[in-house]
CSV table of N, CA and C (backbone and C1' of nucleotides) in Angstrom, one decimal:
chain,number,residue,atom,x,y,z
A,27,UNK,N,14.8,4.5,-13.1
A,27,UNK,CA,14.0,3.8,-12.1
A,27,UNK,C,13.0,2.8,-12.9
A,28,UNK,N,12.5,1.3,-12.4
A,28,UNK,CA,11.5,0.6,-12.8
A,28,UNK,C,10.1,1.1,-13.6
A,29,UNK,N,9.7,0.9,-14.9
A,29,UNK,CA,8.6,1.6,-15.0
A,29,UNK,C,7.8,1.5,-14.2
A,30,UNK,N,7.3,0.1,-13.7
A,30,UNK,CA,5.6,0.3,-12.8
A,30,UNK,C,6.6,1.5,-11.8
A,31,UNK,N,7.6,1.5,-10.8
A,31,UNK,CA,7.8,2.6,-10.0
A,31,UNK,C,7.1,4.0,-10.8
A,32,UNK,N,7.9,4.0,-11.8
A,32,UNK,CA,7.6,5.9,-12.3
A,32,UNK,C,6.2,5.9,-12.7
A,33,UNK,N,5.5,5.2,-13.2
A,33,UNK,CA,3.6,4.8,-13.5
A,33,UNK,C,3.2,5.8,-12.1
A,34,UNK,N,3.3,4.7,-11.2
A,34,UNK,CA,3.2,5.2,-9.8
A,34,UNK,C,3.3,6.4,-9.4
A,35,UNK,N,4.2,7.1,-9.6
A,35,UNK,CA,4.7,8.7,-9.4
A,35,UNK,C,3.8,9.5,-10.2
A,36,UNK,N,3.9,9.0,-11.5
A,36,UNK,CA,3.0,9.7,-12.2
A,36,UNK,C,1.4,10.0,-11.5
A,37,UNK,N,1.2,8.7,-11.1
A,37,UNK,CA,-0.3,9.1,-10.7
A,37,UNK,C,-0.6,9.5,-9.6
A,38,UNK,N,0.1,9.0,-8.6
A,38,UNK,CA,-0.1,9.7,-7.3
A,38,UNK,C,0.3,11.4,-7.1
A,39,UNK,N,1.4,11.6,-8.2
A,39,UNK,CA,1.5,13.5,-8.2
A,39,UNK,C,0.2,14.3,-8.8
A,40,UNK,N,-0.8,13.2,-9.4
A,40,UNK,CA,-2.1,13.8,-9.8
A,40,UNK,C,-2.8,13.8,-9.0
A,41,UNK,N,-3.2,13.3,-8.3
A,41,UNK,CA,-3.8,13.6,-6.8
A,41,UNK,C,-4.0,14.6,-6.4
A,42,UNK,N,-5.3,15.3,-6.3
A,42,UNK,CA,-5.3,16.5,-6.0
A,42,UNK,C,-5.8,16.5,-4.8
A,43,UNK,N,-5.3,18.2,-4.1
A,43,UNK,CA,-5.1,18.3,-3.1
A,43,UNK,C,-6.5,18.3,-2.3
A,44,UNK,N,-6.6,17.9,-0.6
A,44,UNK,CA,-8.1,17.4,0.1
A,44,UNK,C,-8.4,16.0,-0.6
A,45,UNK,N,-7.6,15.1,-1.5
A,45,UNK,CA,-8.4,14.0,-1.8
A,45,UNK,C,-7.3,12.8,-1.4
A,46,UNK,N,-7.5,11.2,-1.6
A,46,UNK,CA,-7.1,10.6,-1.3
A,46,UNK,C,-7.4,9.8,-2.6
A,47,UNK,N,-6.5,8.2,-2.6
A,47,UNK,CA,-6.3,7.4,-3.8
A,47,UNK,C,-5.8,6.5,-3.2
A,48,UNK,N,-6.3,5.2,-3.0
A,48,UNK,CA,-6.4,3.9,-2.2
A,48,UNK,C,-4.7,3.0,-3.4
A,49,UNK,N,-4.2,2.3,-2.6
A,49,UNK,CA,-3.2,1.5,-2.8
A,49,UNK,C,-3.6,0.5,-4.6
A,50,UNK,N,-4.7,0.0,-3.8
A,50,UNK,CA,-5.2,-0.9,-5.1
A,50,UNK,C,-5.5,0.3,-6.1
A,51,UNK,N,-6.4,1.2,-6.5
A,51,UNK,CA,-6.5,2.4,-7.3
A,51,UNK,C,-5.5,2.4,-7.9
A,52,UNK,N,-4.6,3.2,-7.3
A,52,UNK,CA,-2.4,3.3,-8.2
A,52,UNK,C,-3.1,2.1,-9.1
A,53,UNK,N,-2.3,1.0,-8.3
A,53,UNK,CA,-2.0,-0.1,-8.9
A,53,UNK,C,-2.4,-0.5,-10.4
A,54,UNK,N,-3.8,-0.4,-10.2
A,54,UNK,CA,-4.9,-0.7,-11.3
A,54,UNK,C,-4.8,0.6,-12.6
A,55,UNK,N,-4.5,1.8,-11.9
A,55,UNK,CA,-4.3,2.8,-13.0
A,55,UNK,C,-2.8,2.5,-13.6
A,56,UNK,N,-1.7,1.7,-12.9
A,56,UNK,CA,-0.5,1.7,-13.6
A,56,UNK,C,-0.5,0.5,-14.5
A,57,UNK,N,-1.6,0.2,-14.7
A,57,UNK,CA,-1.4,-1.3,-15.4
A,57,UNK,C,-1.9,-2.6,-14.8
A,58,UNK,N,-1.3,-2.8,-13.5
A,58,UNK,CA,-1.8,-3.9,-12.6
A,58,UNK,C,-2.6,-3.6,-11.3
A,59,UNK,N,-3.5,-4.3,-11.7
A,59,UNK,CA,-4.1,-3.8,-10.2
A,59,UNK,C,-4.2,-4.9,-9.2
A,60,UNK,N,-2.9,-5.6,-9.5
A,60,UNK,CA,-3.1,-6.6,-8.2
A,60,UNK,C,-1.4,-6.0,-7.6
A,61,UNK,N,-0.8,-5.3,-8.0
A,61,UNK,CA,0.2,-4.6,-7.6
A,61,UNK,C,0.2,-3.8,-6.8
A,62,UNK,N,-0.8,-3.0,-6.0
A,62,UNK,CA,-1.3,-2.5,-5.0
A,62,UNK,C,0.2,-2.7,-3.9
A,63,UNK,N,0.9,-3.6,-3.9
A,63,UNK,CA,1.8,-4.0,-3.0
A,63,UNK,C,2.8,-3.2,-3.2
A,64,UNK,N,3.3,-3.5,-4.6
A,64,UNK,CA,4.4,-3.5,-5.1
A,64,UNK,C,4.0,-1.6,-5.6
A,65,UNK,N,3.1,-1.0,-4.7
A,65,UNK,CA,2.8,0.2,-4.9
A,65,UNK,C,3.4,1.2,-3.7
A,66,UNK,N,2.8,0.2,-3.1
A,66,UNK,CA,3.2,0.7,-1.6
A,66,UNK,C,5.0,0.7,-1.3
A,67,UNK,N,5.5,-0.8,-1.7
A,67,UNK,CA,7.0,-0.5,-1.8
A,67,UNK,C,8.1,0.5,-2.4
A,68,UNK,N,7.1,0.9,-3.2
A,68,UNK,CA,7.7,1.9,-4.2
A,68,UNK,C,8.1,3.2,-3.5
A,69,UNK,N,6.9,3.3,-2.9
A,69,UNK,CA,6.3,4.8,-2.3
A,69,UNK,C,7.3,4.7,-1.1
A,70,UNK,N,7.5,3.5,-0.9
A,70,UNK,CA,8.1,3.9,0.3
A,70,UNK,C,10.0,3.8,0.6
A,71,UNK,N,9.9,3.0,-1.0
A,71,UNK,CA,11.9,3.2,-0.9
A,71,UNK,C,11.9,4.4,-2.0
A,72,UNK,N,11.1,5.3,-2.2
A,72,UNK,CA,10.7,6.4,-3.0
A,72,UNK,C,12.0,7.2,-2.7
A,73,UNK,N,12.3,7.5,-3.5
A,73,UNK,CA,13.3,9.2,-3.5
A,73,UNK,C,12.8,10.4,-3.8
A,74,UNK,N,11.6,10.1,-4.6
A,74,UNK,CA,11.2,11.5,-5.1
A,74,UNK,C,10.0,12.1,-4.0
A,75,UNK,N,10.0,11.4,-2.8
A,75,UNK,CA,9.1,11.8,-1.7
A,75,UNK,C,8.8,12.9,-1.6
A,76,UNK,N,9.6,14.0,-1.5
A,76,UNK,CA,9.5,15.5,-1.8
A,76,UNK,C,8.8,16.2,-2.9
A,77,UNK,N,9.0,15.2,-4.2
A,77,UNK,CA,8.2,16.2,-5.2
A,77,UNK,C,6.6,15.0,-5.5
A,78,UNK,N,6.2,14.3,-4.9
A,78,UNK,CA,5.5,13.4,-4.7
A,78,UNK,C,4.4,13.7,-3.2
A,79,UNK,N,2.9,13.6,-3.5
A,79,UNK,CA,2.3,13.9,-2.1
A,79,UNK,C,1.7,12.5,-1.1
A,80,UNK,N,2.6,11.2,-1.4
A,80,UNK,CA,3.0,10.3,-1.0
A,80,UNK,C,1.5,10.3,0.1
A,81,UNK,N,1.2,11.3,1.0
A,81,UNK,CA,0.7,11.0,2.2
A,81,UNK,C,-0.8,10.9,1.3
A,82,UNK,N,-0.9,11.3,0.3
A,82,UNK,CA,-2.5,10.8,-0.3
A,82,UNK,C,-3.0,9.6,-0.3
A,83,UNK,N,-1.9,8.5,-0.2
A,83,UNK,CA,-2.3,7.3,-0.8
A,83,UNK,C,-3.0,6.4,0.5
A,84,UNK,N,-4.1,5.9,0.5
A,84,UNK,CA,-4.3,5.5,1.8
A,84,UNK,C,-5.0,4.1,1.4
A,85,UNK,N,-5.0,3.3,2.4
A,85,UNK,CA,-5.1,1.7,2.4
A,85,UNK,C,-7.0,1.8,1.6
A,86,UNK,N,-7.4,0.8,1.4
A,86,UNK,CA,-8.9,0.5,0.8
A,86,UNK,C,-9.7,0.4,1.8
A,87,UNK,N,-9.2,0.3,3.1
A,87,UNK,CA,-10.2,0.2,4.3
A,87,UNK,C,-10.4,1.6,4.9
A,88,UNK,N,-9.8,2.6,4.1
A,88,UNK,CA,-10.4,3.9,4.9
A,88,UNK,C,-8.9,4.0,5.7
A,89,UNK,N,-8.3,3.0,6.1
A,89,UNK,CA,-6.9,3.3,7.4
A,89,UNK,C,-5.6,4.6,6.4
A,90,UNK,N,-5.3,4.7,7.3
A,90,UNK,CA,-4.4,5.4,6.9
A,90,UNK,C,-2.9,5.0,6.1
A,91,UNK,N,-2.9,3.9,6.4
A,91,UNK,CA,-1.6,2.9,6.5
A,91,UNK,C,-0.3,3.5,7.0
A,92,UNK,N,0.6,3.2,6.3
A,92,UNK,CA,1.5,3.6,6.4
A,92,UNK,C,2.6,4.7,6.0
A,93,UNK,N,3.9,5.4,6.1
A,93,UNK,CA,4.2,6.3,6.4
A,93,UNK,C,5.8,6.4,6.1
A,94,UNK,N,6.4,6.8,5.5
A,94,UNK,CA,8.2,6.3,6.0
A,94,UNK,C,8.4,7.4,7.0
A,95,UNK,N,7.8,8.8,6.9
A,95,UNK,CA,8.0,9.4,7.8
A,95,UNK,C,7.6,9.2,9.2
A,96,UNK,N,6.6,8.6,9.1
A,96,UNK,CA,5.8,8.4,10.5
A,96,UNK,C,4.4,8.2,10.0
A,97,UNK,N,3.5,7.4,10.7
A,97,UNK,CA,2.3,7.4,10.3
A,97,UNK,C,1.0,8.6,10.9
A,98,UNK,N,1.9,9.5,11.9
A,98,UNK,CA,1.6,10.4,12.4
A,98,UNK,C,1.8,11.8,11.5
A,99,UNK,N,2.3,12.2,11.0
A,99,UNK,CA,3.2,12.8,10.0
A,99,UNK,C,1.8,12.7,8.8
A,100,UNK,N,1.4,11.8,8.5
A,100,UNK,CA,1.0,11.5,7.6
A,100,UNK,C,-0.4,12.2,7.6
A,101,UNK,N,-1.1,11.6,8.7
A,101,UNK,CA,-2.3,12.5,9.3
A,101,UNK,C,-2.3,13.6,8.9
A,102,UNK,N,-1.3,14.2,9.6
A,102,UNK,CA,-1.4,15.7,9.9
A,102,UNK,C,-1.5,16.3,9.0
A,103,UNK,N,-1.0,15.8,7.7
A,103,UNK,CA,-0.6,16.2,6.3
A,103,UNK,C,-2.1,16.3,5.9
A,104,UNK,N,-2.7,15.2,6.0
A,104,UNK,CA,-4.0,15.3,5.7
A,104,UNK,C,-5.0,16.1,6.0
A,105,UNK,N,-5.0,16.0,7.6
A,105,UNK,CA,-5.4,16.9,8.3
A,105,UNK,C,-5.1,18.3,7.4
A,106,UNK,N,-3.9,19.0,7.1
A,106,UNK,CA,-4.0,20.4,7.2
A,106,UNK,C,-4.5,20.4,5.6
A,107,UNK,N,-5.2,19.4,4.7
A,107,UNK,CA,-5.5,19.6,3.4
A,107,UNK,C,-7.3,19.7,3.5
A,108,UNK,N,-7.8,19.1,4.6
A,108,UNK,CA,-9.1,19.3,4.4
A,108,UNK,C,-9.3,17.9,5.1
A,109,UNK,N,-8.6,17.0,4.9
A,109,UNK,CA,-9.1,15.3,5.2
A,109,UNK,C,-9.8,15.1,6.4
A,110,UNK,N,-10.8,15.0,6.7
A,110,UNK,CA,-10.8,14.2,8.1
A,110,UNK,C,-10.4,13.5,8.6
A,111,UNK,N,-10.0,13.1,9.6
A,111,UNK,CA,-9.9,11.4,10.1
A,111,UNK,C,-10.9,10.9,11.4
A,112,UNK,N,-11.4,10.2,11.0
A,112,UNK,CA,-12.3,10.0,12.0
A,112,UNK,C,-12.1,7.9,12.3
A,113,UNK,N,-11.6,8.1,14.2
A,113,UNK,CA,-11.4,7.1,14.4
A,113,UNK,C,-10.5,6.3,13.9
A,114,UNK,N,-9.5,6.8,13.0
A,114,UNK,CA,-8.4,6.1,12.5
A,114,UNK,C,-8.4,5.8,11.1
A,115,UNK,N,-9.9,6.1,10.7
A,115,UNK,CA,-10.3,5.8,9.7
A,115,UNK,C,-10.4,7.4,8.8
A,116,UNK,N,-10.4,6.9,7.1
A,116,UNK,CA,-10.7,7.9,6.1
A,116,UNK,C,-12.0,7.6,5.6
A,117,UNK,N,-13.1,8.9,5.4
A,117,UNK,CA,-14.3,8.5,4.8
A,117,UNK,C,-14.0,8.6,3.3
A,118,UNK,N,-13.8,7.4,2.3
A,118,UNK,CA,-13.2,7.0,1.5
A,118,UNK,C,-14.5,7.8,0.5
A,119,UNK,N,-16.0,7.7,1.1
A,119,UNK,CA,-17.1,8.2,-0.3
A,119,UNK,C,-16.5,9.7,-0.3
A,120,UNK,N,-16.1,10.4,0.4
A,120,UNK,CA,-16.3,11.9,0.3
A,120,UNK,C,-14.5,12.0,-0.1
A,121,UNK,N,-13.7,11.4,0.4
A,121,UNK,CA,-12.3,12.2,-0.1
A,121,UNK,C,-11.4,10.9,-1.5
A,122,UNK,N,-11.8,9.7,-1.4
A,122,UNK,CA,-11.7,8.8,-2.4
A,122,UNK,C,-11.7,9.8,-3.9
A,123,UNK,N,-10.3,9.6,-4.8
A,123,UNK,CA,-10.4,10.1,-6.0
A,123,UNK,C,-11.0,9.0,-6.9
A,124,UNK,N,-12.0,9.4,-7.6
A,124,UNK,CA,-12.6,8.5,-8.5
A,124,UNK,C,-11.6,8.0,-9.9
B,11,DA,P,14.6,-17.1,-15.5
B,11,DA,O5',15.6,-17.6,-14.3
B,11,DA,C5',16.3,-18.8,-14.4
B,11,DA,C4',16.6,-19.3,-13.0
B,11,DA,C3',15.4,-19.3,-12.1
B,11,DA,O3',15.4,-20.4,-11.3
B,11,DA,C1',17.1,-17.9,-11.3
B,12,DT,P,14.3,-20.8,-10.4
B,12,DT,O5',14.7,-20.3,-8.9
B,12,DT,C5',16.0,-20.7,-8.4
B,12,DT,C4',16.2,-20.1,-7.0
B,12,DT,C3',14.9,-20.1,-6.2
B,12,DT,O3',15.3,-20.5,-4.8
B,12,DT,C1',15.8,-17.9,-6.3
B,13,DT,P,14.2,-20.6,-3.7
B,13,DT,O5',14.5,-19.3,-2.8
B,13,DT,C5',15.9,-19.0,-2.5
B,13,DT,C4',16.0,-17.8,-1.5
B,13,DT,C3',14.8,-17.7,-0.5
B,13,DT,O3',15.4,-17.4,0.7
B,13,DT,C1',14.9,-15.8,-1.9
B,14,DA,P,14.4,-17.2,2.0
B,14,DA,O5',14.3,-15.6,2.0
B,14,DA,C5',15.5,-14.8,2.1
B,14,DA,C4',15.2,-13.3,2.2
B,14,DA,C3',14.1,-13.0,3.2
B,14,DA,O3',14.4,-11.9,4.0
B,14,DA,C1',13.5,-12.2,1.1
B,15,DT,P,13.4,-11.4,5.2
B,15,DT,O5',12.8,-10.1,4.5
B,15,DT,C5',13.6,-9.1,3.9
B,15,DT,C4',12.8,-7.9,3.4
B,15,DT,C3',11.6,-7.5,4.2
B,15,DT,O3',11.6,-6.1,4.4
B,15,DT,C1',11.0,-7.9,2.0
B,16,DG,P,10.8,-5.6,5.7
B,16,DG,O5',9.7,-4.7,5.0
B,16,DG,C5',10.0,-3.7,4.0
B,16,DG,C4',8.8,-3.2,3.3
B,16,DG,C3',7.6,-3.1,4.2
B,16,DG,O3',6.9,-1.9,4.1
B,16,DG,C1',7.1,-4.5,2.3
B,17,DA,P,6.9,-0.9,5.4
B,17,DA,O5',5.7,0.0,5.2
B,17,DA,C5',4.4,-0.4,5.6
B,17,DA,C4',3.3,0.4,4.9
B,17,DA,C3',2.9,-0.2,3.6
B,17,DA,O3',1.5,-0.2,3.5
B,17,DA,C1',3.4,2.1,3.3
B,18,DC,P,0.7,-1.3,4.2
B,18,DC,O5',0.2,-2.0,2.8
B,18,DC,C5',0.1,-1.3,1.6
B,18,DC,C4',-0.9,-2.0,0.7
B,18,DC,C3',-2.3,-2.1,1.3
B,18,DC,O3',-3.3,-1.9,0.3
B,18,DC,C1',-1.4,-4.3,0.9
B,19,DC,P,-4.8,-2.0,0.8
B,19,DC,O5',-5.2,-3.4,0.4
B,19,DC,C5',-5.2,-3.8,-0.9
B,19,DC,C4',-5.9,-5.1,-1.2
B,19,DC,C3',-7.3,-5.1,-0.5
B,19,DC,O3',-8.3,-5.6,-1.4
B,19,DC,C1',-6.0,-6.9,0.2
B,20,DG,P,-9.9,-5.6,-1.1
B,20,DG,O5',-10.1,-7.2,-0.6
B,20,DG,C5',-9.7,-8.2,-1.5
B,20,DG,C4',-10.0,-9.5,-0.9
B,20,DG,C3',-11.3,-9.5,-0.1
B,20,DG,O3',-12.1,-10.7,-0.5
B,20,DG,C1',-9.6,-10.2,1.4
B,21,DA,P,-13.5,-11.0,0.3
B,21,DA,O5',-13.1,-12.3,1.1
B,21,DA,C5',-12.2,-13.3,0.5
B,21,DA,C4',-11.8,-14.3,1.5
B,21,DA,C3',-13.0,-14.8,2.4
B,21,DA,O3',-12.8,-16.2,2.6
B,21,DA,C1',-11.3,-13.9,3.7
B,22,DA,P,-14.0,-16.9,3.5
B,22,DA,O5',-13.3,-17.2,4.8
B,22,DA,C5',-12.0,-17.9,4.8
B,22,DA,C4',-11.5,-18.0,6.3
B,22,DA,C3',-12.5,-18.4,7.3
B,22,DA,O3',-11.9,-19.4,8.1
B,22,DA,C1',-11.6,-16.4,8.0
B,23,DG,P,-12.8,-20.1,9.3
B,23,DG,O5',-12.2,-19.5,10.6
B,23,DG,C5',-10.8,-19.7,10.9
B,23,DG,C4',-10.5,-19.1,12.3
B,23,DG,C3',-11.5,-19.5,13.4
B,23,DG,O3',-10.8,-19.8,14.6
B,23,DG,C1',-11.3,-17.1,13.2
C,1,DG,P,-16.7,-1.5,13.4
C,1,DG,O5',-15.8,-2.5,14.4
C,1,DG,C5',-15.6,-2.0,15.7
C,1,DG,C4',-14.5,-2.8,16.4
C,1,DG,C3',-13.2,-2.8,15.6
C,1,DG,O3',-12.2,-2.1,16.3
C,1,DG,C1',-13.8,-5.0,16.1
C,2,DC,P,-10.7,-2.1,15.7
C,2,DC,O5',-10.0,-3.5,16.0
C,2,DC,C5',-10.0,-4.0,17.4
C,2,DC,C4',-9.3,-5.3,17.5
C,2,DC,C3',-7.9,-5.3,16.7
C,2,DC,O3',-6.9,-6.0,17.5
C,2,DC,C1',-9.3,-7.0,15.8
C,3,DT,P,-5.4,-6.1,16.9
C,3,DT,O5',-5.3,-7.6,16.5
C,3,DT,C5',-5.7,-8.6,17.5
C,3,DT,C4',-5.5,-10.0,16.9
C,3,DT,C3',-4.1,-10.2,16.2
C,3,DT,O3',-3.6,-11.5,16.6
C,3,DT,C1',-5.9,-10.7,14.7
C,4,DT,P,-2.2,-12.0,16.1
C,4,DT,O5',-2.6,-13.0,14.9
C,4,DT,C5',-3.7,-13.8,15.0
C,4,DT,C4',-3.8,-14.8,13.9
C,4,DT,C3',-2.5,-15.1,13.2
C,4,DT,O3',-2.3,-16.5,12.9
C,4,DT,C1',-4.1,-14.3,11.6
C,5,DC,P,-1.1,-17.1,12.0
C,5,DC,O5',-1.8,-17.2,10.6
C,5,DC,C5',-3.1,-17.8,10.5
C,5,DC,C4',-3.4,-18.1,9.0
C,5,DC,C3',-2.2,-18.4,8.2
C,5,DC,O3',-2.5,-19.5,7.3
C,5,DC,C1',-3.3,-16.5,7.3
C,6,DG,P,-1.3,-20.0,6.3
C,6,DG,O5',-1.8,-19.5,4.9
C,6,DG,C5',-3.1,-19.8,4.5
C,6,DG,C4',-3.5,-19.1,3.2
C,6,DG,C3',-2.4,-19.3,2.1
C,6,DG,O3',-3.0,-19.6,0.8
C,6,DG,C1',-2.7,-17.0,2.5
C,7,DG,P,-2.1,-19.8,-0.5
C,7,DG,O5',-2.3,-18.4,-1.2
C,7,DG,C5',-3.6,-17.9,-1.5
C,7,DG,C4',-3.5,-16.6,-2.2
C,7,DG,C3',-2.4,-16.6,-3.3
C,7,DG,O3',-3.0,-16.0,-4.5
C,7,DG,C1',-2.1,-14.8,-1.8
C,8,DC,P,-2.2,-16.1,-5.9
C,8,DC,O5',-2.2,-14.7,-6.5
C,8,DC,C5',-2.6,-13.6,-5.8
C,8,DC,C4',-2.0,-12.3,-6.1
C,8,DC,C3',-0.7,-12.3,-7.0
C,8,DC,O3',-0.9,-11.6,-8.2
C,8,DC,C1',-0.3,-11.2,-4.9
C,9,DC,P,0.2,-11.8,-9.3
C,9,DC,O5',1.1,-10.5,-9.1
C,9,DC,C5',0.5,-9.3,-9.0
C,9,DC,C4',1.5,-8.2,-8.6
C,9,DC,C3',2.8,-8.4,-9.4
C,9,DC,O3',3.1,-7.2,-10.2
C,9,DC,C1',3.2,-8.1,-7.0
C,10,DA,P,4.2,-7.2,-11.2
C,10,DA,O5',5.3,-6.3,-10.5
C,10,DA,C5',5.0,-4.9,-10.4
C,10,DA,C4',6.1,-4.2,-9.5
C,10,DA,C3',7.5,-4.1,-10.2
C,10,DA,O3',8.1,-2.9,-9.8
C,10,DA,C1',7.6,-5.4,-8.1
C,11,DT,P,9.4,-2.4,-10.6
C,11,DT,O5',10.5,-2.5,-9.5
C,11,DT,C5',10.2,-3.0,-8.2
C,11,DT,C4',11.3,-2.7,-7.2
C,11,DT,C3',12.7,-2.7,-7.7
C,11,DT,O3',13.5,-1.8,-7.0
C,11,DT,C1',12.4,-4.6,-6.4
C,12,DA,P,15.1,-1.7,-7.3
C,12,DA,O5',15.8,-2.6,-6.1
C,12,DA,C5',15.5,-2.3,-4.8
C,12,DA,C4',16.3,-3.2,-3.9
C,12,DA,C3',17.8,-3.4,-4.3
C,12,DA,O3',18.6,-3.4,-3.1
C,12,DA,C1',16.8,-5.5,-4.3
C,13,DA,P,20.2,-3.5,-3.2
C,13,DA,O5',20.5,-5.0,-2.9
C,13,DA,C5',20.0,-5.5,-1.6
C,13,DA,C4',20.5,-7.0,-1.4
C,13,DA,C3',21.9,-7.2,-1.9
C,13,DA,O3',22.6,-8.1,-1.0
C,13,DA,C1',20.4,-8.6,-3.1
DNA sequence: ATTATGACCGAAG
DNA sequence: GCTTCGGCCATAA
């Protein structure tokens, strides 16, 4: 697979569990941080979905974004780790991985 | 090499 | 607050 793809894997399986790691974040830890995009595409023609906690990664605005399983799906994942969601939104000061 | 796509971001209306 | 637009990047065809 593409390295920036595997970069990506690498960091988002570090993600620990109850926390979250914004699009731009990846991006900037794999090298590019205007790749943020090409983060998101990854994640989402991803194969290794399964051994990857994909649902951590969440937009810079707190939103949840998006989901290949569903954007509902994704929540809930959250939900049963500790995450809040409040109003659609993520409180990015308290679950944001530094 | 060029075009099209997407789980984005930031600024502007 | 939400919608629209332009810009950015890696990948696939």
């Amino acid at each position: 697979m593409p390295d920036f793809t595997a970069k990506v894997y690498k960091i988002v399986k570090k993600i620990a569990k109850g926390k979250v790691m914004t699009y731009k974040q990846v991006a900037s830890l794999a090298g590019n941080k205007k790749a943020f995009r090409a983060v998101g595409n990854a994640l989402n023609k991803n194969k290794d979905f399964h051994n990857i906690p994909c649902h951590r990664v969440v937009r810079s605005d707190g939103k949840v974004g998006g989901y290949a399983f569903g954007n509902q799906c994704k929540r809930k994942k959250l939900a049963l780790e500790g995450v809040i969601i409040t109003k659609g939104k993520i409180d990015l000061k308290q679950y944001k991985t530094a």
